[in-house]
Short mmCIF file of C-alpha atoms in Angstrom, two decimals:
data_model
loop_
_atom_site.label_atom_id
_atom_site.label_comp_id
_atom_site.label_asym_id
_atom_site.label_seq_id
_atom_site.Cartn_x
_atom_site.Cartn_y
_atom_site.Cartn_z
CA MET A 442 -9.75 -20.54 3.77
CA GLN A 443 -6.02 -20.26 4.43
CA LEU A 444 -3.22 -20.69 1.93
CA SER A 445 -1.33 -23.96 2.01
CA VAL A 446 2.33 -24.15 2.97
CA GLU A 447 3.22 -24.73 -0.67
CA HIS A 448 1.58 -21.50 -1.77
CA ARG A 449 2.88 -19.50 1.17
CA ASN A 450 6.40 -20.42 0.03
CA LEU A 451 5.63 -19.31 -3.50
CA LEU A 452 8.02 -16.38 -3.16
CA PHE A 453 10.95 -18.80 -3.21
CA THR A 454 9.71 -21.76 -5.29
CA GLY A 455 6.91 -20.77 -7.66
CA ILE A 456 7.70 -17.26 -8.88
CA THR A 457 8.31 -17.03 -12.60
CA VAL A 458 11.58 -15.97 -14.24
CA PRO A 459 10.24 -12.51 -15.25
CA PHE A 460 9.31 -11.88 -11.63
CA LEU A 461 12.84 -12.69 -10.42
CA LEU A 462 14.30 -10.62 -13.26
CA PHE A 463 12.17 -7.68 -12.19
CA PHE A 464 13.48 -7.91 -8.63
CA SER A 465 17.09 -8.11 -9.87
CA LEU A 466 16.75 -5.08 -12.15
CA PHE A 467 14.96 -3.11 -9.44
CA PHE A 468 17.66 -3.63 -6.84
CA LEU A 469 20.41 -3.00 -9.41
CA SER A 470 18.87 0.33 -10.36
CA LEU A 471 18.36 1.19 -6.69
CA PHE A 472 22.01 0.45 -5.99
CA SER A 473 23.08 2.64 -8.95
CA VAL A 474 20.97 5.55 -7.75
CA SER A 475 22.47 5.18 -4.29
CA LEU A 476 25.98 5.26 -5.77
CA SER A 477 25.23 8.39 -7.79
CA VAL A 478 23.75 10.29 -4.85
CA SER A 479 26.60 9.28 -2.57
CA ALA A 480 29.21 10.32 -5.14
CA TRP A 481 27.54 13.71 -5.52
CA LEU A 482 27.52 14.18 -1.74
CA ARG A 483 31.18 13.23 -1.55
CA ARG A 484 32.16 15.74 -4.25
CA ARG A 485 29.93 18.60 -3.10
CA VAL A 486 29.90 18.23 0.65
CA ILE A 487 32.61 15.97 1.95
CA ALA A 488 35.46 17.51 -0.05
CA ARG A 489 34.51 21.05 0.96
CA ARG A 490 33.87 20.43 4.63
CA GLN A 491 36.68 17.93 5.09
CA LEU A 492 34.36 15.27 6.45
CA THR A 493 35.78 11.80 6.82
CA PRO A 494 33.93 8.84 5.25
CA LEU A 495 33.36 7.33 8.69
CA ARG A 496 31.58 10.46 9.88
CA CYS A 497 29.40 10.41 6.77
CA VAL A 498 28.41 6.79 7.38
CA VAL A 499 27.53 7.62 10.98
CA ALA A 500 25.49 10.62 9.80
CA TYR A 501 23.68 8.45 7.26
CA VAL A 502 22.76 5.83 9.86
CA ALA A 503 21.65 8.55 12.26
CA GLY A 504 19.48 10.10 9.54
CA VAL A 505 17.79 6.78 8.79
CA CYS A 506 17.11 6.26 12.50
CA MET A 507 15.63 9.75 12.78
CA VAL A 508 13.32 9.12 9.83
CA ILE A 509 12.17 5.82 11.31
CA CYS A 510 11.57 7.43 14.70
CA GLY A 511 9.61 10.24 13.04
CA VAL A 512 7.43 8.01 10.87
CA ALA A 513 6.83 5.20 13.38
CA PRO A 514 4.41 7.18 15.58
CA LEU A 515 2.26 7.88 12.51
CA ALA A 516 1.74 4.15 11.98
CA VAL A 517 0.51 3.61 15.52
CA ALA A 518 -3.12 4.44 16.18
CA GLN A 519 -3.44 7.24 18.65
CA PRO A 520 -5.81 6.40 21.51
CA ASN A 521 -8.92 8.51 21.75
CA GLU A 522 -9.26 10.96 24.56
CA SER A 523 -11.18 9.38 27.41
CA ILE A 524 -14.91 10.01 27.67
CA ARG A 525 -14.48 11.00 31.31
CA ALA A 526 -12.09 13.83 30.36
CA ARG A 527 -14.45 15.10 27.65
CA LEU A 528 -17.36 14.94 30.11
CA GLN A 529 -15.41 17.12 32.52
CA GLN A 530 -14.71 19.63 29.73
CA ALA A 531 -18.40 19.69 28.76
CA THR A 532 -19.44 20.19 32.40
CA LEU A 533 -17.07 23.17 32.72
CA GLY A 534 -18.29 24.64 29.44
CA GLU A 535 -14.97 24.11 27.65
CA LEU A 536 -16.64 21.73 25.18
CA SER A 537 -20.03 22.28 23.56
CA LEU A 538 -22.81 19.75 24.14
CA ASP A 539 -23.03 18.98 20.43
CA GLU A 540 -19.28 18.23 20.17
CA PHE A 541 -19.38 16.10 23.30
CA ALA A 542 -22.40 14.13 22.05
CA GLN A 543 -20.86 13.53 18.62
CA GLY A 544 -17.58 12.40 20.18
CA LEU A 545 -19.44 10.09 22.57
CA ILE A 546 -21.32 8.41 19.71
CA ARG A 547 -18.17 7.99 17.62
CA SER A 548 -16.31 6.45 20.55
CA VAL A 549 -19.10 4.00 21.30
CA GLU A 550 -19.33 2.95 17.65
CA GLN A 551 -15.58 2.38 17.35
CA SER A 552 -14.74 0.67 20.65
CA PRO A 553 -16.63 -1.66 23.02
CA ALA A 554 -14.43 -0.37 25.85
CA ALA A 555 -15.80 3.13 25.28
CA LEU A 556 -19.33 1.79 25.71
CA ASP A 557 -18.35 0.25 29.05
CA GLU A 558 -16.80 3.56 30.11
CA ALA A 559 -19.92 5.47 29.07
CA GLN A 560 -22.14 3.13 31.10
CA SER A 561 -20.00 3.73 34.19
CA LEU A 562 -20.53 7.51 34.03
CA LYS A 563 -23.47 9.55 35.20
CA ILE A 564 -24.11 12.33 32.70
CA ASP A 565 -26.19 15.07 34.28
CA ILE A 566 -25.90 18.16 32.07
CA PRO A 567 -28.96 20.35 31.38
CA GLY A 568 -30.08 20.10 27.75
CA PHE A 569 -27.79 17.16 26.96
CA ASP A 570 -30.70 14.70 26.68
CA GLU A 571 -32.19 16.50 23.67
CA VAL A 572 -28.85 17.03 21.92
CA LEU A 573 -27.78 13.41 22.32
CA GLY A 574 -31.29 12.14 21.54
CA GLU A 575 -31.48 13.93 18.18
CA LEU A 576 -28.03 12.73 17.16
CA LEU A 577 -28.74 9.17 18.29
CA LEU A 578 -32.08 9.06 16.50
CA GLU A 579 -30.47 10.26 13.27
CA ARG A 580 -27.61 7.76 13.61
CA VAL A 581 -29.96 4.88 14.45
CA GLU A 582 -32.17 5.57 11.43
CA ARG A 583 -29.10 5.69 9.22
CA ALA A 584 -27.86 2.39 10.65
CA LEU A 585 -31.23 0.75 10.05
CA ILE A 586 -31.45 2.04 6.48
CA THR A 587 -27.92 0.92 5.55
CA GLN A 588 -28.31 -2.27 7.60
CA ALA A 589 -25.09 -1.66 9.52
CA SER A 590 -26.11 -4.21 12.13
CA GLU A 591 -22.78 -4.06 13.95
CA ARG A 592 -23.50 -0.42 14.90
CA VAL A 593 -27.09 -0.88 16.00
CA ALA A 594 -26.58 -2.69 19.32
CA PRO A 595 -24.08 -0.18 20.85
CA LEU A 596 -26.34 2.73 19.91
CA GLU A 597 -29.36 1.05 21.48
CA THR A 598 -27.40 0.39 24.67
CA LEU A 599 -26.16 4.00 24.78
CA ALA A 600 -29.70 5.31 24.29
CA ARG A 601 -31.05 3.21 27.16
CA HIS A 602 -28.29 4.38 29.49
CA ALA A 603 -27.83 8.05 28.60
CA LEU A 604 -31.43 9.06 27.81
CA ALA A 605 -34.15 9.40 30.40
CA PRO A 606 -36.80 6.63 30.36
CA ALA A 607 -39.54 9.17 29.55
CA SER A 608 -37.54 10.83 26.78
CA ARG A 609 -39.39 10.97 23.48
CA PHE A 610 -36.12 10.26 21.68
CA ARG A 611 -35.57 7.08 23.65
CA GLN A 612 -39.13 5.94 22.97
CA ALA A 613 -38.75 6.69 19.25
CA ILE A 614 -35.52 4.70 19.08
CA GLU A 615 -37.12 1.73 20.87
CA ARG A 616 -40.07 1.79 18.43
CA ARG A 617 -37.69 1.74 15.48
CA PHE A 618 -35.83 -1.23 16.90
CA SER A 619 -39.11 -3.05 17.44
CA LEU A 620 -40.10 -2.30 13.86
CA ALA A 621 -36.72 -3.45 12.55
CA ARG A 622 -37.12 -6.80 14.27
CA LYS A 623 -40.55 -7.26 12.72
CA LEU A 624 -39.18 -6.50 9.25
CA GLU A 625 -36.49 -9.17 9.40
CA GLY A 626 -38.61 -11.63 7.41
CA LEU A 627 -39.73 -9.15 4.76
CA GLY A 628 -36.38 -8.49 3.09
CA ASP A 629 -35.07 -5.05 2.19
CA ILE A 630 -37.17 -2.25 0.80
CA GLY A 631 -35.87 0.80 -1.04
CA ASP A 632 -36.04 4.27 0.43
CA THR A 633 -36.74 6.62 -2.49
CA GLY A 634 -39.73 7.72 -4.56
CA VAL A 635 -42.89 5.70 -4.09
CA LEU A 636 -41.12 3.29 -1.75
CA THR A 637 -40.94 5.98 0.92
CA ARG A 638 -44.65 5.38 1.44
CA ILE A 639 -43.83 1.79 2.36
CA ARG A 640 -41.68 3.04 5.20
CA GLN A 641 -44.46 5.34 6.35
CA GLU A 642 -47.05 2.59 6.27
CA LEU A 643 -44.79 0.24 8.17
CA ALA A 644 -43.98 2.90 10.75
CA ASN A 645 -47.69 3.53 11.38
CA ALA A 646 -48.58 -0.16 11.66
CA ALA A 647 -48.81 -1.79 15.08
CA GLU A 648 -48.83 -5.47 14.11
CA GLN A 649 -47.11 -7.39 11.34
CA GLN A 650 -50.41 -8.88 10.13
CA ILE A 651 -51.79 -5.40 9.42
CA PHE A 652 -49.10 -4.16 7.04
CA ALA A 653 -48.29 -7.47 5.27
CA GLY A 654 -50.90 -6.88 2.54
CA ARG A 655 -49.98 -3.20 2.19
CA VAL A 656 -46.40 -4.17 1.45
CA GLN A 657 -47.57 -6.29 -1.49
CA ALA A 658 -49.63 -3.50 -3.03
CA LEU A 659 -47.05 -0.78 -2.55
CA VAL A 660 -44.21 -2.95 -3.86
CA LEU A 661 -46.13 -3.73 -7.04
CA GLU A 662 -47.02 -0.07 -7.45
CA ALA A 663 -43.35 0.88 -7.21
CA ALA A 664 -42.34 -1.86 -9.65
CA ARG A 665 -44.87 -0.77 -12.28
CA ALA A 666 -44.14 2.95 -11.90
CA LYS A 667 -43.09 4.69 -15.12
CA GLN A 668 -40.48 6.81 -13.35
CA SER A 669 -38.37 6.02 -10.30
CA ALA A 670 -35.52 7.66 -8.41
CA ASN A 671 -33.12 4.80 -9.20
CA GLU A 672 -33.24 1.41 -10.85
CA PRO A 673 -31.90 -0.65 -7.93
CA ASP A 674 -34.91 0.25 -5.78
CA ARG A 675 -37.33 -0.73 -8.54
CA ALA A 676 -35.53 -4.01 -9.23
CA LEU A 677 -35.42 -4.74 -5.53
CA ALA A 678 -39.12 -4.04 -5.19
CA VAL A 679 -39.87 -6.51 -7.97
CA LEU A 680 -37.75 -9.24 -6.40
CA ALA A 681 -39.23 -8.61 -2.96
CA ALA A 682 -42.74 -8.84 -4.39
CA GLY A 683 -41.85 -12.09 -6.15
CA ALA A 684 -40.52 -13.50 -2.91
CA LYS A 685 -43.90 -12.75 -1.31
CA GLY A 686 -45.82 -14.63 -4.03
CA ALA A 687 -47.36 -11.72 -5.90
CA ASP A 688 -48.91 -11.89 -9.40
CA GLY A 689 -46.52 -14.10 -11.37
CA VAL A 690 -47.15 -13.07 -15.00
CA VAL A 691 -47.09 -9.32 -14.41
CA LEU A 692 -44.15 -9.67 -12.05
CA GLU A 693 -42.07 -11.75 -14.47
CA GLN A 694 -42.56 -9.23 -17.27
CA THR A 695 -41.71 -6.31 -15.00
CA ALA A 696 -38.66 -8.08 -13.61
CA ALA A 697 -37.37 -8.87 -17.10
CA GLU A 698 -37.63 -5.22 -18.16
CA ILE A 699 -36.12 -3.70 -15.03
CA VAL A 700 -33.29 -6.19 -14.47
CA THR A 701 -32.19 -6.08 -18.11
CA ARG A 702 -32.22 -2.28 -18.22
CA TRP A 703 -30.41 -2.04 -14.89
CA ALA A 704 -27.62 -4.45 -15.85
CA GLU A 705 -26.94 -2.52 -19.08
CA GLN A 706 -26.43 0.83 -17.34
CA PRO A 707 -22.86 2.03 -16.55
CA GLY A 708 -21.78 2.35 -12.95
CA ILE A 709 -23.85 -0.58 -11.80
CA GLY A 710 -21.44 -1.29 -8.94
CA GLY A 711 -22.04 2.05 -7.24
CA ARG A 712 -25.81 1.63 -7.46
CA ILE A 713 -25.61 -1.81 -5.91
CA ALA A 714 -23.59 -0.39 -3.02
CA SER A 715 -26.07 2.45 -2.46
CA ALA A 716 -29.16 0.21 -2.61
CA GLU A 717 -30.67 -1.76 0.21
CA TRP A 718 -30.11 -5.11 -1.41
CA ALA A 719 -31.77 -8.41 -0.51
CA LEU A 720 -30.02 -10.89 -2.80
CA ASP A 721 -28.87 -12.89 0.21
CA GLU A 722 -32.46 -13.74 1.14
CA GLY A 723 -33.43 -17.32 0.34
CA LYS A 724 -36.91 -16.42 -0.96
CA VAL A 725 -35.51 -13.78 -3.30
CA GLN A 726 -32.96 -16.25 -4.67
CA ASP A 727 -35.73 -18.80 -5.23
CA PHE A 728 -37.67 -16.23 -7.21
CA ILE A 729 -34.56 -15.40 -9.27
CA GLN A 730 -34.11 -19.10 -9.99
CA HIS A 731 -37.74 -19.23 -11.15
CA LEU A 732 -37.14 -16.25 -13.43
CA LEU A 733 -34.10 -17.93 -14.97
CA ILE A 734 -36.18 -21.03 -15.73
CA VAL A 735 -39.06 -19.22 -17.41
CA ARG A 736 -36.84 -16.54 -19.00
CA PRO A 737 -33.34 -17.90 -19.79
CA GLU A 738 -32.40 -14.64 -21.49
CA LEU A 739 -32.16 -13.02 -18.04
CA GLU A 740 -29.12 -15.10 -17.09
CA PRO A 741 -26.46 -12.66 -18.51
CA PRO A 742 -27.99 -9.61 -16.74
CA PHE A 743 -28.17 -11.48 -13.45
CA ILE A 744 -24.57 -12.71 -13.86
CA THR A 745 -23.52 -9.08 -14.35
CA ILE A 746 -25.44 -8.00 -11.24
CA PHE A 747 -24.02 -10.78 -9.05
CA SER A 748 -20.49 -10.17 -10.39
CA GLU A 749 -20.64 -6.50 -9.42
CA ARG A 750 -22.14 -7.50 -6.09
CA ALA A 751 -19.21 -9.84 -5.37
CA VAL A 752 -16.72 -7.03 -6.07
CA GLN A 753 -18.60 -4.57 -3.86
CA LEU A 754 -18.95 -7.01 -0.96
CA ALA A 755 -15.25 -7.95 -1.06
CA GLU A 756 -14.31 -4.27 -1.04
CA ALA A 757 -16.57 -3.70 1.98
CA GLY A 758 -14.95 -6.57 3.89
CA LYS A 759 -17.91 -8.98 3.67
CA GLY A 760 -15.91 -11.97 2.48
CA MET A 761 -18.51 -14.69 3.10
CA SER A 762 -21.25 -12.85 1.20
CA ALA A 763 -18.80 -12.08 -1.61
CA GLU A 764 -17.87 -15.75 -1.80
CA ASP A 765 -21.57 -16.69 -2.08
CA ALA A 766 -22.07 -14.18 -4.90
CA LEU A 767 -19.00 -15.49 -6.73
CA LEU A 768 -20.22 -19.07 -6.28
CA TRP A 769 -23.56 -18.06 -7.80
CA VAL A 770 -21.73 -16.76 -10.89
CA VAL A 771 -19.37 -19.73 -11.18
CA THR A 772 -22.28 -22.17 -10.88
CA ARG A 773 -23.91 -20.67 -13.97
CA ARG A 774 -20.66 -20.02 -15.82
CA PRO A 775 -18.52 -23.08 -14.96
CA ASP A 776 -14.72 -23.10 -14.92
CA PRO A 777 -12.35 -23.03 -16.70
CA ASN A 778 -13.58 -19.68 -17.93
CA ALA A 779 -11.57 -16.56 -18.78
CA GLN A 780 -14.42 -14.30 -17.61
CA ASN A 781 -14.47 -15.98 -14.21
CA ASP A 782 -10.70 -15.51 -13.86
CA GLU A 783 -11.07 -11.85 -14.82
CA LEU A 784 -13.78 -11.47 -12.16
CA ARG A 785 -11.50 -13.07 -9.55
CA LEU A 786 -8.70 -10.65 -10.51
CA ARG A 787 -11.09 -7.71 -10.15
CA ILE A 788 -12.01 -8.90 -6.67
CA LEU A 789 -8.32 -9.30 -5.77
CA ARG A 790 -7.49 -5.77 -6.88
CA SER A 791 -10.41 -4.16 -5.05
CA ALA A 792 -10.52 -6.25 -1.84
CA THR A 793 -8.31 -4.20 0.49
CA HIS A 794 -10.38 -4.67 3.65
CA PRO A 795 -8.68 -6.84 6.34
CA ASP A 796 -11.86 -8.91 6.83
CA SER A 797 -11.64 -10.10 3.22
CA ARG A 798 -8.23 -11.76 3.63
CA PRO A 799 -9.51 -15.39 3.99
CA PHE A 800 -11.67 -14.99 0.89
CA VAL A 801 -8.83 -13.35 -1.06
CA GLY A 802 -6.48 -16.13 0.05
CA SER A 803 -8.71 -18.76 -1.56
CA LEU A 804 -8.84 -16.70 -4.76
CA VAL A 805 -5.04 -16.45 -4.84
CA GLN A 806 -4.73 -20.20 -4.56
CA SER A 807 -7.32 -20.78 -7.29
CA LEU A 808 -5.74 -18.29 -9.72
CA GLN A 809 -2.24 -19.60 -9.02
CA GLU A 810 -3.30 -23.13 -9.90
CA ARG A 811 -4.63 -21.85 -13.24
CA GLY A 812 -1.55 -19.69 -13.92
CA ALA A 813 -3.73 -16.59 -14.24
CA LEU A 814 -1.69 -14.30 -11.95
CA SER A 815 0.43 -11.71 -13.74
CA VAL A 816 3.78 -10.42 -12.49
CA ARG A 817 2.14 -7.20 -11.30
CA ASP A 818 -0.52 -9.11 -9.35
CA LYS A 819 2.10 -11.35 -7.74
CA PHE A 820 4.14 -8.33 -6.66
CA ARG A 821 1.08 -6.57 -5.20
CA LEU A 822 -0.01 -9.71 -3.36
CA THR A 823 3.52 -10.17 -2.03
CA MET A 824 3.43 -6.62 -0.64
CA SER A 825 0.03 -7.41 0.92
CA GLY A 826 1.48 -10.38 2.80
CA TYR A 827 -0.13 -13.25 0.90
CA PHE A 828 3.21 -14.91 0.04
CA GLY A 829 4.91 -15.52 3.37
CA ALA A 830 7.55 -13.01 4.45
CA GLY A 831 8.04 -11.50 1.00
CA LYS A 832 7.29 -7.95 2.11
CA ARG A 833 9.82 -8.04 4.93
CA TYR A 834 12.53 -9.41 2.65
CA PHE A 835 11.79 -6.75 0.05
CA LEU A 836 12.03 -3.86 2.52
CA PHE A 837 15.21 -5.30 4.02
CA LEU A 838 16.86 -5.52 0.58
CA VAL A 839 15.83 -1.93 -0.22
CA PHE A 840 17.53 -0.54 2.89
CA PHE A 841 20.51 -2.86 2.43
CA CYS A 842 21.11 -1.66 -1.15
CA LEU A 843 20.87 1.99 -0.10
CA PHE A 844 23.25 1.50 2.80
CA ALA A 845 25.73 -0.62 0.81
CA GLY A 846 25.85 1.94 -2.00
CA VAL A 847 26.56 4.81 0.36
CA VAL A 848 29.25 2.88 2.24
CA ALA A 849 30.96 1.78 -0.99
CA VAL A 850 31.16 5.29 -2.41
CA LEU A 851 32.29 6.91 0.83
CA LEU A 852 34.97 4.35 1.74
CA ARG A 853 36.47 3.78 -1.72
CA PRO A 854 38.50 7.06 -1.85
CA ALA A 855 39.89 6.43 1.64
CA LEU A 856 40.97 2.90 0.72
CA ILE A 857 42.67 4.07 -2.49
CA LEU A 858 44.58 6.82 -0.68
CA ARG A 859 45.67 4.34 1.97
CA LEU A 860 46.99 1.99 -0.72
CA ILE A 861 48.96 4.81 -2.35
CA ARG A 862 50.55 5.74 0.97
CA GLN A 863 51.52 2.14 1.64
CA ARG A 864 53.17 1.81 -1.75
CA ALA A 865 55.01 5.08 -1.34
CA ALA A 866 56.26 4.11 2.13
CA LYS A 867 57.53 0.71 0.95
CA GLY A 868 59.22 2.11 -2.12
CA SER A 869 56.86 0.24 -4.40
CA ARG A 870 58.71 -3.05 -4.13
CA ARG A 871 55.94 -4.77 -5.99
CA PRO A 872 55.26 -2.64 -9.04
CA PRO A 873 51.99 -3.16 -10.85
CA LYS A 874 51.90 -4.89 -14.19
CA ALA A 875 52.59 -2.64 -17.13
CA ARG A 876 50.00 -2.76 -19.87
CA ALA A 877 50.84 -4.60 -23.07
CA LYS A 878 52.24 -2.23 -25.69
CA SER A 879 51.15 -2.15 -29.27
CA ARG A 880 53.44 -2.94 -32.19
CA ALA A 881 53.59 0.74 -33.20
CA GLU A 882 54.74 1.77 -29.71
CA ARG A 883 57.48 -0.88 -29.71
CA ARG A 884 58.73 0.29 -33.13
CA ALA A 885 58.76 3.91 -31.95
CA GLU A 886 60.82 3.00 -28.91
CA LYS A 887 63.32 1.12 -31.08
CA ARG A 888 63.79 4.21 -33.23
CA GLY A 889 64.22 6.51 -30.18
CA SER A 890 67.47 7.34 -28.41
CA GLY A 891 68.65 5.12 -25.52
CA TYR A 892 66.85 2.03 -26.78
CA LEU A 893 69.54 -0.34 -25.56
CA HIS A 894 69.37 1.03 -21.99
CA GLN A 895 65.63 1.72 -21.81
CA THR A 896 64.38 -1.39 -20.03
CA GLU A 897 65.65 -0.44 -16.57
CA ALA A 898 64.47 3.17 -16.92
CA GLU A 899 61.14 1.99 -18.25
CA ASP A 900 60.52 -0.22 -15.18
CA GLU A 901 61.46 2.58 -12.78
CA TYR A 902 59.35 5.12 -14.65
CA SER A 903 56.29 2.83 -14.60
CA ARG A 904 56.66 2.17 -10.88
CA LEU A 905 56.94 5.85 -10.08
CA LEU A 906 53.87 6.73 -12.14
CA ALA A 907 51.89 3.98 -10.40
CA VAL A 908 52.38 5.79 -7.07
CA PHE A 909 50.12 8.55 -8.41
CA GLY A 910 47.77 6.10 -10.11
CA LEU A 911 48.99 6.96 -13.63
CA ARG A 912 50.02 4.88 -16.64
CA ASP A 913 53.00 5.18 -18.97
CA GLY A 914 51.22 7.43 -21.43
CA ALA A 915 50.51 10.20 -18.88
CA THR A 916 51.43 13.74 -19.92
CA GLU A 917 53.41 16.18 -17.81
CA ALA A 918 50.24 18.13 -17.00
CA GLN A 919 48.53 14.98 -15.73
CA ILE A 920 51.58 14.12 -13.60
CA LYS A 921 51.64 17.57 -12.01
CA LYS A 922 47.91 17.47 -11.31
CA ALA A 923 48.14 14.04 -9.66
CA TYR A 924 51.13 15.20 -7.63
CA ARG A 925 49.30 18.31 -6.40
CA GLU A 926 46.28 16.25 -5.32
CA ALA A 927 48.45 13.74 -3.46
CA VAL A 928 50.43 16.52 -1.78
CA LYS A 929 47.24 18.32 -0.78
CA LYS A 930 46.04 15.20 1.04
CA ALA A 931 49.41 14.34 2.62
CA HIS A 932 50.77 17.83 3.35
CA PRO A 933 51.52 18.40 7.08
CA ASP A 934 49.55 21.67 7.03
CA ALA A 935 46.37 19.70 6.28
CA ALA A 936 46.67 17.93 9.61
CA ALA A 937 45.42 20.98 11.51
CA GLY A 938 41.75 20.28 10.76
CA GLY A 939 41.92 16.54 10.12
CA ALA A 940 43.73 13.36 11.09
CA PRO A 941 47.53 13.44 11.72
CA VAL A 942 49.71 12.96 8.59
CA ASP A 943 53.12 11.30 8.46
CA GLU A 944 55.88 13.72 7.41
CA GLU A 945 57.75 10.89 5.73
CA VAL A 946 54.86 10.23 3.34
CA PHE A 947 54.93 13.84 2.16
CA GLN A 948 58.67 13.77 1.59
CA GLU A 949 58.43 10.44 -0.23
CA LEU A 950 55.83 11.83 -2.65
CA LYS A 951 58.07 14.81 -3.39
CA LYS A 952 61.03 12.52 -4.14
CA VAL A 953 58.89 10.42 -6.48
CA HIS A 954 57.77 13.52 -8.40
CA ASP A 955 61.31 14.89 -8.68
CA ARG A 956 62.59 11.55 -9.98
CA ILE A 957 59.83 11.41 -12.63
CA MET A 958 60.67 14.90 -13.82
CA GLU A 959 64.37 13.98 -13.88
CA ILE A 960 63.73 10.94 -16.09
CA ARG A 961 61.50 12.93 -18.44
CA GLY A 962 64.15 15.64 -18.74
CA SER A 963 66.95 13.17 -19.60
CA TRP A 964 67.25 10.72 -22.43
CA PHE A 965 63.77 9.45 -21.55
CA GLY A 966 62.29 12.88 -22.17
CA SER A 967 60.44 11.77 -25.26
CA ARG A 968 57.42 11.08 -22.99
CA ARG A 969 56.56 14.76 -22.94
#
């Protein structure tokens, strides 16, 4: 189920005020950090090495490009080495038979193209049949036990092609596939404790009619056992026996005890994942429905079991099965319900598999309609791509803030120095506004000498100080320091390692400083 256009545009229309405030504060703090780092670089590096701001910007852009070029290959899946090349290495003895066989099986499991390549090759290496046969038999048994059906067919095809027809490993694999097809209607059976005997009995049976009754007896024996390797296998045995129409009274009592005890144990989710579970089988679900009718007190334990099952299936990428498990819970605990919303949020936070995206999309829409999504959940879902192009916009703004902060800090000193030079060259025809003086300062000036002639000198003095970026209250030490810094930047000797400097600018700065000192030494000397 896909998100509607309205919900895909939620990033721009439906996000709450706290969510927008979070974005604003985040980018503001990011911009501040960028300014601080750039200022430190300018003080520590640029000033010492006489690097121009333009060179620093170019270096920054080059550094970002280098990082992107270095990280990009890591995000691209590296193609596996061809099977033909590994076969040549194994033929020459550069690669052991065990390593070649393991790599061949991994390639076939991961890629259909690898299976086609393997079928086009003729593998004739002494001893390879036994090595590959043992590994294939082990992998096939594991796939049958865990019911990884998507891995079974490629392994069967590889066994038929790579193993000799008379190979005992090939014959064993074919028998197991034949047995697996016969067991399709029996549901899943656990693989520990007493239930191991079920596997053995089934493996020794030739026809389905022979072992059907044995399954009933062994399942009941496992269900009634006082001790078992794990509770999921016992609970599963009970449900499988009920689906086959075993003794109802004994079975109901046993199911009530086992299911209740299992649901109360911590870590139920892990045990569900490790068990061979048959809750998707129609007959098992019918038996569960019968149990809920005759024993209503079993509903909470079963809701717990199906809730954990929905979370585990969504995490494994089985979205349709997870949706069925969630529907089972919601049917018995109708909405609106805070526990159902909490279960949906748990599924959202754990479902990271790509195959679960359609199922997660329907959950997002349902939770959004109820207003149950928090700011954190919205941000995480935005980064996962469930809200349109939100992730791309976020990454773009991150790099833009970093770049803008660096450019602002690096170019600001150059712009200020350029403004000072322009004012000095023009004679400061447009002096800056003098700050408003306090009443105490005006009274002090009236009591000082030269009050009647101070206005003209005051305007000239303010204009001259503005050339160095100073105000009227600057001390003589501050004036000398500002003069030295301006001279250091504009001195002709500094042009040897940097850009050319106008001689007239240097002379103009010297005249401004001399005139300031002259005013301070005359009747206007009270500014010392």
